[in-house]
Tab-separated table of C-alpha atoms in Angstrom:
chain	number	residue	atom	x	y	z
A	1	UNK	CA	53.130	13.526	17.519
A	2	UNK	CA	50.866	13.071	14.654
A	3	UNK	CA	47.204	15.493	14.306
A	4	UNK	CA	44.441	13.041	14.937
A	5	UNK	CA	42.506	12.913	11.740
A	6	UNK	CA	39.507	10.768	12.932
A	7	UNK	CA	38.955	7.122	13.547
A	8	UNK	CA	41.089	4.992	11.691
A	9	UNK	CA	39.703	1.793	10.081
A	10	UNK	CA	41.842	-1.367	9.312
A	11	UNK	CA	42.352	-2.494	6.001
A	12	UNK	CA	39.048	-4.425	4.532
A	13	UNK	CA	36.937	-2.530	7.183
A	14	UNK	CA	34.932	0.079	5.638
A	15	UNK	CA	31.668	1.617	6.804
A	16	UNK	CA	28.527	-0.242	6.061
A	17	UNK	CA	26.445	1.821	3.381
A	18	UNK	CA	22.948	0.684	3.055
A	19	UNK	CA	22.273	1.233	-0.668
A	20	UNK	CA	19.984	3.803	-1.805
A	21	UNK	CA	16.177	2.477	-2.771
A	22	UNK	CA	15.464	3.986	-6.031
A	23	UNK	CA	11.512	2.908	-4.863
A	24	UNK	CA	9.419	2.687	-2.384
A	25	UNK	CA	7.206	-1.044	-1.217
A	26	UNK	CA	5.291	0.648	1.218
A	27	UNK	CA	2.969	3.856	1.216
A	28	UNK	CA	0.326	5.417	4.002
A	29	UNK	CA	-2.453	7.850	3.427
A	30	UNK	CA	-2.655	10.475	5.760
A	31	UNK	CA	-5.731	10.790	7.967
A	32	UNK	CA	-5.336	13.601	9.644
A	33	UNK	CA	-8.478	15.956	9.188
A	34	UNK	CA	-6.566	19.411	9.723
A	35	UNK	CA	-3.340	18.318	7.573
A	36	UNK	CA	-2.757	20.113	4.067
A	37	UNK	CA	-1.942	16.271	2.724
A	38	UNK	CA	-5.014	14.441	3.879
A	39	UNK	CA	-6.144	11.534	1.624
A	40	UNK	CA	-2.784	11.528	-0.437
A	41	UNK	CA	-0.945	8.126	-0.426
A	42	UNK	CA	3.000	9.099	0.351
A	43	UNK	CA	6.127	6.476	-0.400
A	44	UNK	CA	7.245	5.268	3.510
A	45	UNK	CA	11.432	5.839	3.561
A	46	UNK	CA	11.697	4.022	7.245
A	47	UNK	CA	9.587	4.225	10.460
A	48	UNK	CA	11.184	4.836	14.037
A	49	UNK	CA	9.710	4.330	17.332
A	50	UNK	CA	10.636	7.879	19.706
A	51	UNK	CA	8.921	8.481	22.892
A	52	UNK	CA	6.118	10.088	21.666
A	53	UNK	CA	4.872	6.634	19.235
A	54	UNK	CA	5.960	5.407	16.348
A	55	UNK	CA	6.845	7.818	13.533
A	56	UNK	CA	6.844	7.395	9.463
A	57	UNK	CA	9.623	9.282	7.538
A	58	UNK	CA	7.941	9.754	4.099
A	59	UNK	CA	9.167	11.205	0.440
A	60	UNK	CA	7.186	14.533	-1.490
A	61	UNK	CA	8.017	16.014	-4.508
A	62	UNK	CA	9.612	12.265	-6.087
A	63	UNK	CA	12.291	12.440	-3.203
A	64	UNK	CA	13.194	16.110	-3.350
A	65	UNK	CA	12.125	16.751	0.284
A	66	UNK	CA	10.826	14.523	3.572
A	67	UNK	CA	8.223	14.779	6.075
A	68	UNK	CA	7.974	12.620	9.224
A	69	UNK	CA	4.370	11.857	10.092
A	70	UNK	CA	2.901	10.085	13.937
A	71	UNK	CA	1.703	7.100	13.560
A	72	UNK	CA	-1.589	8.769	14.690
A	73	UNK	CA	-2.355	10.870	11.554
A	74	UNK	CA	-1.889	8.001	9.132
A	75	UNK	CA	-4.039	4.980	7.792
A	76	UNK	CA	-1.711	3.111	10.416
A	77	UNK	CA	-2.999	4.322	13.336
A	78	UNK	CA	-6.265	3.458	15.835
A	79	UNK	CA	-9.568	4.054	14.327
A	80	UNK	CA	-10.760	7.482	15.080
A	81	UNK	CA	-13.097	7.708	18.020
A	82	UNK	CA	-16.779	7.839	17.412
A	83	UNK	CA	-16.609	10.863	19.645
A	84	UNK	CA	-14.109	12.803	18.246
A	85	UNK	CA	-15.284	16.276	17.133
A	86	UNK	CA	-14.723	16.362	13.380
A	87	UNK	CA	-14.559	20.191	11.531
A	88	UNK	CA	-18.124	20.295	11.863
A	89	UNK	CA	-18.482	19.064	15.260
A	90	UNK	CA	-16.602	21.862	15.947
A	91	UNK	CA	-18.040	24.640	14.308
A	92	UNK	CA	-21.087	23.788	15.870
A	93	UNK	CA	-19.499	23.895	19.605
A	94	UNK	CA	-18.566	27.200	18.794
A	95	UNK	CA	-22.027	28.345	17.992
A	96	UNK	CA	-23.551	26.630	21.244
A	97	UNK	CA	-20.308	28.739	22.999
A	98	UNK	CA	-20.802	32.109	21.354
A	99	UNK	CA	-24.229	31.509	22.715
A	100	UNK	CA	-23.419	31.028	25.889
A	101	UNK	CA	-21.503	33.831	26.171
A	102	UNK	CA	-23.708	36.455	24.429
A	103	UNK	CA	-26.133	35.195	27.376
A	104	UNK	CA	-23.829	35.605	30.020
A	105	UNK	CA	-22.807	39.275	28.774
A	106	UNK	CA	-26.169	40.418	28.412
A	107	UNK	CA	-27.144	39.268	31.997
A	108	UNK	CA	-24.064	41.084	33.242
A	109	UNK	CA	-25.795	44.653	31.737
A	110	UNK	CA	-29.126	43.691	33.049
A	111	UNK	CA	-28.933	44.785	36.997
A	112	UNK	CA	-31.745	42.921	38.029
């Protein structure tokens, strides 16, 4: 009996190779207001839709490494809400919240 040594393809039947694109068409700028690339424009490799939404597979360093990016936290996504808390939306929630709790703790010492 011979060792298996992996599917065996018939004569003229080779694996499809997609060739290599030396270039990218398409680029996205990321969005995101918390991400360390925001406002850079990065070459698109391929999208793919998962359960969580669509996601872009994108190229750094001239195609030395990847980095797979939501659909969300790109120039491709929904418009961000008017409502949305940006950096300083949120600092200032956490003044009105320190507040609220420095209040709170000082009527806890105060027996009244």
């Amino acid at each position: 009996m011979r060792p298996c040594r992996g599917r065996r393809r018939r004569r003229g039947h080779e694996l499809y190779r997609a060739p290599r694109r030396s270039s990218s068409l398409d680029s996205l700028v990321v969005t995101h207001p918390f991400h360390p690339l925001v406002g850079q424009a990065l070459p698109v490799l391929f999208s793919a839709r998962t359960r969580q939404g669509l996601r872009f597979t994108c190229e750094l360093d001239g195609g030395k490494r990847r980095i797979t990016l939501p659909q969300e936290w790109t120039d491709r996504g929904p418009e961000a809400s008017p409502s949305r808390l940006g950096v300083e939306g949120l600092a200032a929630a956490r003044v009105v919240v320190d507040a609220v709790a420095a209040r709170r703790t000082t009527r806890a010492e105060d027996p009244a």
